[in-house]
Amino acid sequence: MTAAPDPAAIAALKVALGPDGWLESAADTAPYLSDFRRLYRGATALVARPNSVAQVSAVVGLCARAGIAVVPHGGNTSYCGGATPDASGAELVLSLGRLNRVREVDAAGYALTVDAGCTLAAAQVAAVAAGRLFPLSLGSEGSCQIGGNLSTNAGGTAVLRYGMMRELVLGLEVVMPDGRVLDQLRSLRKDNTGYDVKQLFLGAEGTLGVITGACLKLFPQPADYVTALVAIGGMADAVALLGRVRDEFGDAVEGFEYIPRLAHELALAHVPGVIAPFDHPHPAFALIELAAPKPWPELQARFEAFLGAEVEARTARDAVVAQSAAQRDALWFLREHIPDAQTRAGASIKHDVSLPVARLAEFVDTATATLATLAPGARVVGYGHVGDGNLHYNLSPAPGVVRGSAEERAFLELAARVNRVIHDLVATFGGSFSAEHGIGRLKTGELERYEDPVALSVMRAVKAALDPAGIMNPGKILARRPAVRRD
Ligand code: 2HG
Ligand code: ZN
């Protein structure tokens, strides 16, 4: 599938989509042809912008018959190039952005049914309007779309309490690679009817079909939140504190984020509006959030007393508890702008790893010592969702390295070796090289290397069974295989 698509097929697609349903000029298609991190640049003959499930079905059916590959495209916030077509121009981009209706809010049933192109923020707002909570929470929630969240099994900052996107789904609607519509858009909590087919499409990054709608789980809306930034000595302190906070406050603990000093310093230096809550530097911080049922002031008082005792016992160095919604927002602003700060500071080498929580501190010590030899001078900006064992164990070049300089290029040339060392270490610690960002195009080689071979063969078998012509998002998750010689 490398030849340019048949012009007759493109003409038929345009008819099926109607005059407002496609883009083809270079200027119009450009935003769909590179990924969020600018790692890839692709090409396409057409960006399809269907506005109904029937149109998605028609487009995929036409593509199946014409042998045109389809690259589903949501809010384009993927870190792994999962929504970018290849450079051949032979793949069609299928944007879900116009499929953006909230279909139904069922407050009594704690369920929300939306189109795949709804932004995460729109889904959250719809839930709040019904007095409910949709708990998935990510830095990119204003632009990422539910279909992308489902297809990458997104995580974020409330996984500790509510789970990843996979755990927040009741029902799904999917256009299959031959254009048929799989209708499992049910809100049932109990449905033991054989294989859970919908699960196949969650985390599949559009390689098995196009998700067009989902019925999502809602939760009671907390009366308020109690949010604190706690200064600590490092990762070992964070893990110990996490255990005590969970023992004391149980399921009220919604988030537990780790912020090393360097991440805070980068945010302060590069992102206007970031606050410095303490008057002298500390090695690291834990951003902890509890959700308070009614009445909430008691929880705030109990949490303040708990943190006071931690500081007294010197298991924490200092703590601030937000006293208003604005103060809470300021603490989250600091956390959520760390990726942005690292980007503004210059080049970075990223890892999205997860480890057993009990081994996080040992991992950080071992990895940091190894990198001191492999990438001398590089700075570790290892922050993340410690409550879930998920670290964004990223590297920035030494201070003073100028963007575009030879030093920066030398730093980036280390990326493959650094990735290998870190991912090997993660594997020896029983962790995962991809915690929440998925595989996309970026990590197909890592999947081949680290995934259990039986699991990998099951994945290939599922792909071959559901998409025998290989038209759905080729080269994502599973590496393209060279053509097999038959002579
Ligand atoms: C976060 O937790 C995101 O802020 C981005 O997952 C992580 O940029 C990163 O490495
Ligand atoms: Zn993250």
Short mmCIF file of C-alpha atoms and ligand atoms in Angstrom, two decimals:
data_model
loop_
_atom_site.label_atom_id
_atom_site.label_comp_id
_atom_site.label_asym_id
_atom_site.label_seq_id
_atom_site.Cartn_x
_atom_site.Cartn_y
_atom_site.Cartn_z
CA MET A 1 0.00 0.00 0.00
CA THR A 2 2.53 2.57 -1.08
CA ALA A 3 1.04 3.71 -4.38
CA ALA A 4 -0.97 6.94 -4.44
CA PRO A 5 -4.66 6.18 -3.85
CA ASP A 6 -6.83 5.58 -6.88
CA PRO A 7 -8.37 8.95 -7.96
CA ALA A 8 -11.75 7.27 -8.47
CA ALA A 9 -11.69 6.08 -4.85
CA ILE A 10 -10.79 9.58 -3.62
CA ALA A 11 -13.67 11.00 -5.69
CA ALA A 12 -16.06 8.44 -4.15
CA LEU A 13 -14.83 9.34 -0.67
CA LYS A 14 -15.53 13.03 -1.31
CA VAL A 15 -19.05 12.23 -2.42
CA ALA A 16 -19.66 10.09 0.67
CA LEU A 17 -18.36 12.87 2.94
CA GLY A 18 -20.15 15.79 1.30
CA PRO A 19 -18.56 19.16 0.46
CA ASP A 20 -17.68 20.07 4.09
CA GLY A 21 -16.35 16.65 4.97
CA TRP A 22 -12.85 16.61 3.55
CA LEU A 23 -9.65 18.62 3.18
CA GLU A 24 -6.96 18.24 0.57
CA SER A 25 -4.93 21.42 0.09
CA ALA A 26 -1.45 21.48 1.59
CA ALA A 27 -2.41 24.34 3.92
CA ASP A 28 -5.59 22.62 5.16
CA THR A 29 -4.05 19.20 5.69
CA ALA A 30 -0.79 20.39 7.30
CA PRO A 31 -2.07 20.29 10.93
CA TYR A 32 -2.93 16.61 10.47
CA LEU A 33 0.45 15.62 9.12
CA SER A 34 2.78 16.07 12.04
CA ASP A 35 2.55 14.90 15.61
CA PHE A 36 2.45 16.83 18.86
CA ARG A 37 6.16 16.33 19.56
CA ARG A 38 7.15 16.99 15.93
CA LEU A 39 8.87 13.61 15.71
CA TYR A 40 7.17 12.66 12.43
CA ARG A 41 5.98 14.31 9.22
CA GLY A 42 3.57 12.49 6.97
CA ALA A 43 1.63 13.06 3.76
CA THR A 44 -1.91 12.32 2.65
CA ALA A 45 -4.13 12.65 -0.39
CA LEU A 46 -7.17 13.46 1.77
CA VAL A 47 -8.20 14.26 5.32
CA ALA A 48 -11.70 12.88 5.84
CA ARG A 49 -13.83 14.76 8.37
CA PRO A 50 -17.04 12.72 8.73
CA ASN A 51 -19.86 14.10 10.85
CA SER A 52 -21.75 10.88 11.53
CA VAL A 53 -21.11 7.24 12.32
CA ALA A 54 -22.72 6.35 9.00
CA GLN A 55 -20.13 8.49 7.21
CA VAL A 56 -17.25 6.88 9.14
CA SER A 57 -18.63 3.50 8.15
CA ALA A 58 -18.95 4.55 4.50
CA VAL A 59 -15.39 5.95 4.43
CA VAL A 60 -13.81 2.87 6.00
CA GLY A 61 -15.86 0.58 3.75
CA LEU A 62 -14.72 2.47 0.64
CA CYS A 63 -11.11 2.41 1.85
CA ALA A 64 -11.31 -1.33 2.51
CA ARG A 65 -12.55 -1.97 -1.02
CA ALA A 66 -9.93 0.33 -2.57
CA GLY A 67 -7.05 -0.91 -0.36
CA ILE A 68 -6.45 2.53 1.17
CA ALA A 69 -4.95 2.60 4.66
CA VAL A 70 -6.79 4.66 7.30
CA VAL A 71 -5.11 6.67 10.07
CA PRO A 72 -7.63 7.72 12.75
CA HIS A 73 -6.88 11.18 14.13
CA GLY A 74 -8.24 12.76 17.32
CA GLY A 75 -6.87 15.76 19.21
CA ASN A 76 -3.31 15.06 17.99
CA THR A 77 -1.80 15.09 21.47
CA SER A 78 -0.19 11.63 21.21
CA TYR A 79 3.41 11.38 22.38
CA CYS A 80 4.21 8.42 20.14
CA GLY A 81 3.14 9.51 16.65
CA GLY A 82 0.10 7.22 16.73
CA ALA A 83 -2.12 9.54 14.66
CA THR A 84 0.34 10.64 11.96
CA PRO A 85 0.28 9.05 8.49
CA ASP A 86 3.49 7.82 6.88
CA ALA A 87 5.30 9.87 4.23
CA SER A 88 4.02 7.89 1.21
CA GLY A 89 0.85 9.93 0.71
CA ALA A 90 -1.05 6.65 0.30
CA GLU A 91 -2.78 6.75 3.71
CA LEU A 92 -6.04 8.56 4.40
CA VAL A 93 -6.32 10.61 7.59
CA LEU A 94 -9.68 10.12 9.30
CA SER A 95 -10.34 13.01 11.66
CA LEU A 96 -13.01 12.41 14.31
CA GLY A 97 -13.20 16.11 15.26
CA ARG A 98 -16.66 16.73 13.82
CA LEU A 99 -18.14 13.75 15.61
CA ASN A 100 -18.36 15.69 18.86
CA ARG A 101 -21.82 15.34 20.38
CA VAL A 102 -22.63 14.46 23.94
CA ARG A 103 -25.23 11.81 23.18
CA GLU A 104 -26.71 11.09 26.60
CA VAL A 105 -26.09 11.82 30.26
CA ASP A 106 -27.67 9.26 32.56
CA ALA A 107 -27.21 10.72 36.05
CA ALA A 108 -29.16 7.95 37.77
CA GLY A 109 -27.18 5.25 35.97
CA TYR A 110 -23.86 7.10 36.39
CA ALA A 111 -23.18 6.84 32.67
CA LEU A 112 -22.27 9.30 29.92
CA THR A 113 -22.47 8.49 26.22
CA VAL A 114 -20.38 10.62 23.88
CA ASP A 115 -19.05 10.73 20.36
CA ALA A 116 -15.38 9.86 19.99
CA GLY A 117 -14.51 13.39 18.87
CA CYS A 118 -15.71 15.06 22.08
CA THR A 119 -12.82 16.62 23.93
CA LEU A 120 -12.08 15.21 27.35
CA ALA A 121 -12.93 18.63 28.81
CA ALA A 122 -16.37 18.57 27.14
CA ALA A 123 -17.06 15.13 28.65
CA GLN A 124 -16.00 16.39 32.10
CA VAL A 125 -18.27 19.44 31.76
CA ALA A 126 -21.23 17.30 30.70
CA ALA A 127 -20.73 15.12 33.77
CA VAL A 128 -20.51 18.11 36.13
CA ALA A 129 -23.68 19.60 34.65
CA ALA A 130 -25.47 16.41 35.76
CA GLY A 131 -23.90 16.56 39.25
CA ARG A 132 -21.48 13.76 38.43
CA LEU A 133 -17.75 13.31 37.87
CA PHE A 134 -15.93 11.90 34.87
CA PRO A 135 -12.55 11.44 36.51
CA LEU A 136 -10.00 11.10 33.71
CA SER A 137 -7.73 14.12 34.07
CA LEU A 138 -4.78 15.06 31.86
CA GLY A 139 -2.74 18.16 31.04
CA SER A 140 -4.08 18.12 27.46
CA GLU A 141 -7.75 17.69 28.41
CA GLY A 142 -8.84 20.84 26.54
CA SER A 143 -7.79 19.37 23.19
CA CYS A 144 -7.39 15.60 23.50
CA GLN A 145 -10.45 13.63 22.39
CA ILE A 146 -12.29 10.75 24.01
CA GLY A 147 -11.56 8.49 21.01
CA GLY A 148 -7.83 9.10 21.46
CA ASN A 149 -8.10 8.62 25.22
CA LEU A 150 -9.78 5.27 24.59
CA SER A 151 -7.42 4.24 21.81
CA THR A 152 -4.31 4.96 23.90
CA ASN A 153 -5.85 3.85 27.20
CA ALA A 154 -4.90 7.24 28.65
CA GLY A 155 -3.86 7.65 32.29
CA GLY A 156 -3.20 11.02 33.92
CA THR A 157 -3.42 12.23 37.48
CA ALA A 158 -6.44 10.44 38.97
CA VAL A 159 -5.58 6.83 38.08
CA LEU A 160 -4.76 5.99 41.69
CA ARG A 161 -8.42 6.36 42.61
CA TYR A 162 -10.34 5.70 39.38
CA GLY A 163 -8.09 3.68 37.07
CA MET A 164 -7.01 4.29 33.48
CA MET A 165 -9.39 4.91 30.58
CA ARG A 166 -9.86 1.17 30.03
CA GLU A 167 -11.46 0.93 33.46
CA LEU A 168 -13.82 3.83 32.79
CA VAL A 169 -15.66 2.30 29.85
CA LEU A 170 -19.08 0.64 29.94
CA GLY A 171 -19.79 0.40 26.24
CA LEU A 172 -18.23 1.09 22.87
CA GLU A 173 -19.18 1.70 19.26
CA VAL A 174 -16.56 0.87 16.65
CA VAL A 175 -16.37 0.95 12.87
CA MET A 176 -14.61 -2.26 11.92
CA PRO A 177 -11.92 -2.44 9.21
CA ASP A 178 -14.52 -3.61 6.66
CA GLY A 179 -16.91 -0.76 7.49
CA ARG A 180 -19.38 -2.71 9.66
CA VAL A 181 -20.46 -1.02 12.89
CA LEU A 182 -19.90 -2.91 16.13
CA ASP A 183 -22.62 -1.66 18.46
CA GLN A 184 -21.72 -2.37 22.07
CA LEU A 185 -22.80 1.02 23.28
CA ARG A 186 -24.44 -0.25 26.46
CA SER A 187 -24.35 1.19 29.95
CA LEU A 188 -24.66 -2.15 31.73
CA ARG A 189 -22.46 -2.77 34.77
CA LYS A 190 -22.98 -6.48 34.46
CA ASP A 191 -22.81 -8.23 31.12
CA ASN A 192 -21.11 -11.62 31.18
CA THR A 193 -21.73 -12.61 27.60
CA GLY A 194 -18.55 -14.27 26.43
CA TYR A 195 -15.41 -12.45 25.32
CA ASP A 196 -15.37 -8.78 26.22
CA VAL A 197 -14.99 -7.70 22.60
CA LYS A 198 -14.90 -3.96 23.33
CA GLN A 199 -11.70 -4.37 25.35
CA LEU A 200 -9.83 -5.27 22.16
CA PHE A 201 -10.22 -1.73 20.85
CA LEU A 202 -9.11 0.02 24.04
CA GLY A 203 -5.41 0.75 23.81
CA ALA A 204 -5.37 -0.55 20.21
CA GLU A 205 -4.49 2.91 18.81
CA GLY A 206 -6.85 2.56 15.86
CA THR A 207 -5.14 -0.56 14.53
CA LEU A 208 -8.26 -2.75 14.81
CA GLY A 209 -11.03 -0.30 13.95
CA VAL A 210 -12.21 3.26 14.51
CA ILE A 211 -13.91 4.03 17.81
CA THR A 212 -16.84 6.34 17.09
CA GLY A 213 -18.66 6.47 20.43
CA ALA A 214 -18.37 5.37 24.04
CA CYS A 215 -20.48 4.98 27.13
CA LEU A 216 -18.31 6.11 30.06
CA LYS A 217 -18.56 5.51 33.80
CA LEU A 218 -19.46 8.45 35.99
CA PHE A 219 -18.83 8.83 39.72
CA PRO A 220 -20.25 10.93 42.55
CA GLN A 221 -19.00 14.50 42.34
CA PRO A 222 -16.77 15.17 45.38
CA ALA A 223 -18.00 18.04 47.56
CA ASP A 224 -14.54 19.55 47.41
CA TYR A 225 -10.86 18.70 47.22
CA VAL A 226 -8.10 18.95 49.78
CA THR A 227 -4.81 19.55 48.01
CA ALA A 228 -1.32 19.87 49.46
CA LEU A 229 2.25 20.28 48.30
CA VAL A 230 4.58 18.46 50.65
CA ALA A 231 8.34 19.04 50.65
CA ILE A 232 10.23 15.77 50.99
CA GLY A 233 13.75 14.36 50.75
CA GLY A 234 13.31 12.31 47.56
CA MET A 235 11.66 9.27 46.05
CA ALA A 236 12.07 6.98 49.09
CA ASP A 237 10.27 9.58 51.21
CA ALA A 238 7.55 9.89 48.56
CA VAL A 239 6.84 6.17 48.51
CA ALA A 240 6.78 5.92 52.30
CA LEU A 241 4.48 8.94 52.53
CA LEU A 242 2.19 7.49 49.86
CA GLY A 243 1.75 4.37 51.99
CA ARG A 244 0.90 6.36 55.12
CA VAL A 245 -1.49 8.70 53.30
CA ARG A 246 -3.35 5.72 51.80
CA ASP A 247 -3.47 3.94 55.17
CA GLU A 248 -4.95 7.04 56.77
CA PHE A 249 -7.26 8.34 54.05
CA GLY A 250 -8.01 5.24 51.97
CA ASP A 251 -9.90 5.84 48.76
CA ALA A 252 -10.13 9.57 49.39
CA VAL A 253 -6.61 9.78 47.91
CA GLU A 254 -7.16 10.72 44.26
CA GLY A 255 -3.72 11.84 43.22
CA PHE A 256 -0.15 11.54 44.37
CA GLU A 257 2.35 13.22 42.06
CA TYR A 258 6.11 13.41 42.47
CA ILE A 259 7.97 16.62 41.54
CA PRO A 260 11.75 16.67 41.95
CA ARG A 261 13.40 20.04 42.62
CA LEU A 262 14.75 20.33 39.08
CA ALA A 263 11.26 19.95 37.58
CA HIS A 264 10.00 22.72 39.86
CA GLU A 265 12.98 24.93 38.99
CA LEU A 266 12.41 24.45 35.25
CA ALA A 267 8.74 25.32 35.65
CA LEU A 268 9.61 28.44 37.67
CA ALA A 269 12.20 29.53 35.12
CA HIS A 270 10.22 28.91 31.94
CA VAL A 271 6.49 29.12 32.64
CA PRO A 272 5.07 32.47 33.71
CA GLY A 273 2.65 32.17 36.62
CA VAL A 274 4.24 29.16 38.34
CA ILE A 275 4.46 29.63 42.10
CA ALA A 276 7.24 28.84 44.60
CA PRO A 277 5.27 27.77 47.66
CA PHE A 278 8.26 27.42 50.01
CA ASP A 279 10.84 30.03 50.83
CA HIS A 280 13.81 27.76 50.51
CA PRO A 281 14.64 24.87 48.17
CA HIS A 282 13.78 21.26 48.98
CA PRO A 283 14.97 18.13 47.15
CA ALA A 284 11.50 17.09 46.01
CA PHE A 285 7.76 17.53 46.48
CA ALA A 286 4.65 15.37 46.61
CA LEU A 287 1.46 16.91 45.28
CA ILE A 288 -1.32 15.09 47.09
CA GLU A 289 -5.02 15.45 46.48
CA LEU A 290 -7.86 14.01 48.51
CA ALA A 291 -11.47 14.11 47.36
CA ALA A 292 -13.78 15.13 50.12
CA PRO A 293 -17.29 13.82 50.53
CA LYS A 294 -19.73 16.04 52.38
CA PRO A 295 -18.98 17.61 54.83
CA TRP A 296 -15.46 18.46 53.75
CA PRO A 297 -13.96 20.82 56.40
CA GLU A 298 -13.31 17.84 58.70
CA LEU A 299 -11.18 16.17 56.05
CA GLN A 300 -9.15 19.34 55.54
CA ALA A 301 -8.51 19.58 59.29
CA ARG A 302 -7.58 15.90 59.53
CA PHE A 303 -5.19 16.19 56.58
CA GLU A 304 -3.56 19.30 58.04
CA ALA A 305 -3.06 17.49 61.35
CA PHE A 306 -1.63 14.47 59.51
CA LEU A 307 0.85 16.63 57.59
CA GLY A 308 1.76 18.54 60.78
CA ALA A 309 2.67 15.22 62.40
CA GLU A 310 4.72 14.23 59.34
CA VAL A 311 6.72 17.46 59.55
CA GLU A 312 7.14 16.99 63.30
CA ALA A 313 8.43 13.45 62.74
CA ARG A 314 10.74 14.80 59.97
CA THR A 315 9.29 12.38 57.45
CA ALA A 316 8.25 15.50 55.55
CA ARG A 317 10.19 18.77 55.48
CA ASP A 318 7.34 21.22 55.06
CA ALA A 319 3.81 21.33 53.68
CA VAL A 320 1.29 23.79 52.28
CA VAL A 321 -2.39 22.98 52.06
CA ALA A 322 -4.46 24.91 49.51
CA GLN A 323 -6.96 27.15 51.28
CA SER A 324 -9.00 28.05 48.19
CA ALA A 325 -9.84 26.81 44.73
CA ALA A 326 -7.36 29.35 43.34
CA GLN A 327 -4.56 27.94 45.49
CA ARG A 328 -5.46 24.41 44.41
CA ASP A 329 -5.36 25.51 40.77
CA ALA A 330 -1.93 27.09 41.33
CA LEU A 331 -0.53 23.81 42.66
CA TRP A 332 -1.89 21.85 39.70
CA PHE A 333 -0.70 24.56 37.30
CA LEU A 334 2.81 23.97 38.58
CA ARG A 335 2.53 20.20 38.09
CA GLU A 336 0.80 20.28 34.73
CA HIS A 337 3.29 22.72 33.22
CA ILE A 338 6.37 20.61 33.88
CA PRO A 339 6.31 19.01 30.38
CA ASP A 340 5.84 22.46 28.86
CA ALA A 341 8.73 23.82 30.97
CA GLN A 342 11.00 21.02 29.86
CA THR A 343 10.13 21.67 26.21
CA ARG A 344 10.74 25.40 26.59
CA ALA A 345 14.06 24.68 28.29
CA GLY A 346 15.32 22.84 25.19
CA ALA A 347 15.79 19.27 24.00
CA SER A 348 14.78 16.30 26.10
CA ILE A 349 15.02 12.52 26.10
CA LYS A 350 11.76 11.10 27.41
CA HIS A 351 10.70 7.89 29.12
CA ASP A 352 7.22 6.93 30.26
CA VAL A 353 7.94 3.99 32.51
CA SER A 354 6.11 2.19 35.27
CA LEU A 355 7.55 0.11 38.08
CA PRO A 356 6.34 -1.67 41.14
CA VAL A 357 5.86 1.23 43.58
CA ALA A 358 8.04 -0.46 46.20
CA ARG A 359 11.01 -0.44 43.78
CA LEU A 360 10.75 3.15 42.54
CA ALA A 361 13.45 4.59 44.80
CA GLU A 362 15.91 1.81 44.00
CA PHE A 363 15.18 2.30 40.30
CA VAL A 364 15.78 6.05 40.46
CA ASP A 365 19.08 5.60 42.32
CA THR A 366 20.34 2.92 39.92
CA ALA A 367 19.21 4.75 36.77
CA THR A 368 20.66 8.06 37.90
CA ALA A 369 24.01 6.48 38.74
CA THR A 370 24.11 4.74 35.35
CA LEU A 371 23.31 7.94 33.48
CA ALA A 372 26.06 9.84 35.27
CA THR A 373 28.50 7.74 33.23
CA LEU A 374 26.48 7.41 30.02
CA ALA A 375 25.32 11.02 29.72
CA PRO A 376 27.59 13.06 31.97
CA GLY A 377 26.18 16.48 32.79
CA ALA A 378 22.65 15.59 31.61
CA ARG A 379 19.96 16.48 34.14
CA VAL A 380 17.33 13.99 35.23
CA VAL A 381 13.82 15.45 35.36
CA GLY A 382 12.06 12.38 36.73
CA TYR A 383 8.54 13.34 37.77
CA GLY A 384 5.17 11.76 37.53
CA HIS A 385 2.34 9.71 38.87
CA VAL A 386 4.11 7.97 41.71
CA GLY A 387 0.84 6.74 43.14
CA ASP A 388 0.60 4.54 40.02
CA GLY A 389 4.32 3.68 39.87
CA ASN A 390 4.51 5.79 36.67
CA LEU A 391 7.55 7.99 36.19
CA HIS A 392 8.31 10.36 33.35
CA TYR A 393 11.99 9.73 33.78
CA ASN A 394 13.13 12.43 31.35
CA LEU A 395 16.52 13.96 30.67
CA SER A 396 17.49 17.52 29.81
CA PRO A 397 20.97 18.53 28.63
CA ALA A 398 23.45 20.17 30.98
CA PRO A 399 22.57 23.75 32.00
CA GLY A 400 23.66 26.32 29.44
CA VAL A 401 23.40 24.01 26.40
CA VAL A 402 21.98 26.21 23.67
CA ARG A 403 19.10 25.09 21.44
CA GLY A 404 20.39 23.89 18.07
CA SER A 405 24.02 23.80 19.28
CA ALA A 406 26.53 20.99 18.68
CA GLU A 407 26.26 20.11 22.38
CA GLU A 408 22.51 19.70 22.06
CA ARG A 409 22.95 17.46 19.02
CA ALA A 410 25.50 15.37 20.91
CA PHE A 411 23.00 15.04 23.77
CA LEU A 412 20.21 13.93 21.42
CA GLU A 413 22.52 11.44 19.72
CA LEU A 414 22.65 9.64 23.05
CA ALA A 415 18.88 9.09 23.02
CA ALA A 416 18.87 5.55 21.59
CA ARG A 417 21.55 4.34 24.03
CA VAL A 418 19.91 6.08 26.98
CA ASN A 419 16.51 4.61 26.06
CA ARG A 420 18.03 1.15 25.83
CA VAL A 421 19.76 1.39 29.21
CA ILE A 422 16.67 2.78 30.95
CA HIS A 423 14.25 0.34 29.35
CA ASP A 424 16.55 -2.62 30.08
CA LEU A 425 16.71 -1.49 33.69
CA VAL A 426 12.94 -1.10 33.82
CA ALA A 427 12.60 -4.66 32.49
CA THR A 428 14.94 -6.02 35.17
CA PHE A 429 12.92 -4.21 37.81
CA GLY A 430 9.71 -5.85 36.54
CA GLY A 431 8.34 -2.65 35.02
CA SER A 432 6.93 -1.46 31.70
CA PHE A 433 8.61 0.76 29.08
CA SER A 434 5.23 2.30 28.25
CA ALA A 435 3.06 3.20 31.20
CA GLU A 436 0.44 5.54 29.77
CA HIS A 437 1.55 7.05 26.45
CA GLY A 438 1.11 3.90 24.34
CA ILE A 439 3.29 2.56 21.53
CA GLY A 440 2.29 4.46 18.38
CA ARG A 441 5.04 4.46 15.84
CA LEU A 442 7.75 5.46 18.29
CA LYS A 443 7.90 2.34 20.42
CA THR A 444 7.10 -0.53 18.04
CA GLY A 445 10.70 -1.75 18.31
CA GLU A 446 10.55 -1.60 22.10
CA LEU A 447 7.35 -3.67 22.04
CA GLU A 448 9.06 -6.33 19.91
CA ARG A 449 12.01 -6.33 22.26
CA TYR A 450 10.34 -6.37 25.66
CA GLU A 451 6.89 -7.88 25.19
CA ASP A 452 6.35 -11.51 26.04
CA PRO A 453 6.60 -13.38 22.69
CA VAL A 454 3.36 -15.23 23.32
CA ALA A 455 1.53 -11.94 23.99
CA LEU A 456 3.07 -10.50 20.83
CA SER A 457 1.90 -13.47 18.75
CA VAL A 458 -1.61 -13.10 20.20
CA MET A 459 -1.55 -9.42 19.20
CA ARG A 460 -0.50 -10.31 15.66
CA ALA A 461 -3.18 -12.99 15.46
CA VAL A 462 -5.87 -10.54 16.61
CA LYS A 463 -4.67 -7.96 14.09
CA ALA A 464 -4.68 -10.53 11.26
CA ALA A 465 -8.15 -11.78 12.22
CA LEU A 466 -9.80 -8.37 12.47
CA ASP A 467 -7.87 -6.49 9.82
CA PRO A 468 -6.58 -9.08 7.34
CA ALA A 469 -5.83 -6.46 4.68
CA GLY A 470 -3.87 -4.41 7.20
CA ILE A 471 -5.59 -1.11 6.37
CA MET A 472 -6.07 0.16 9.94
CA ASN A 473 -3.30 2.49 11.08
CA PRO A 474 -0.47 0.39 9.64
CA GLY A 475 2.87 0.44 11.40
CA LYS A 476 1.41 1.55 14.73
CA ILE A 477 1.80 -0.74 17.76
CA LEU A 478 2.94 -3.62 15.53
CA ALA A 479 5.90 -2.89 13.29
CA ARG A 480 5.34 -3.27 9.57
CA ARG A 481 6.68 -6.61 8.42
CA PRO A 482 8.71 -6.79 5.20
CA ALA A 483 6.74 -8.54 2.45
CA VAL A 484 7.28 -12.31 2.57
CA ARG A 485 8.86 -13.73 -0.61
CA ARG A 486 6.76 -16.55 -1.99
CA ASP A 487 9.04 -17.76 -4.83
C1 2HG B 1 2.46 14.27 32.22
O1 2HG B 1 2.28 13.46 33.12
C2 2HG B 1 2.37 13.81 30.81
O2 2HG B 1 2.63 15.48 32.45
C3 2HG B 1 3.58 14.21 29.94
O3 2HG B 1 2.14 12.45 30.73
C4 2HG B 1 4.87 13.60 30.34
O4 2HG B 1 6.08 15.09 28.89
C5 2HG B 1 6.10 14.05 29.54
O5 2HG B 1 7.11 13.34 29.57
ZN ZN B 2 1.87 11.53 32.66
#
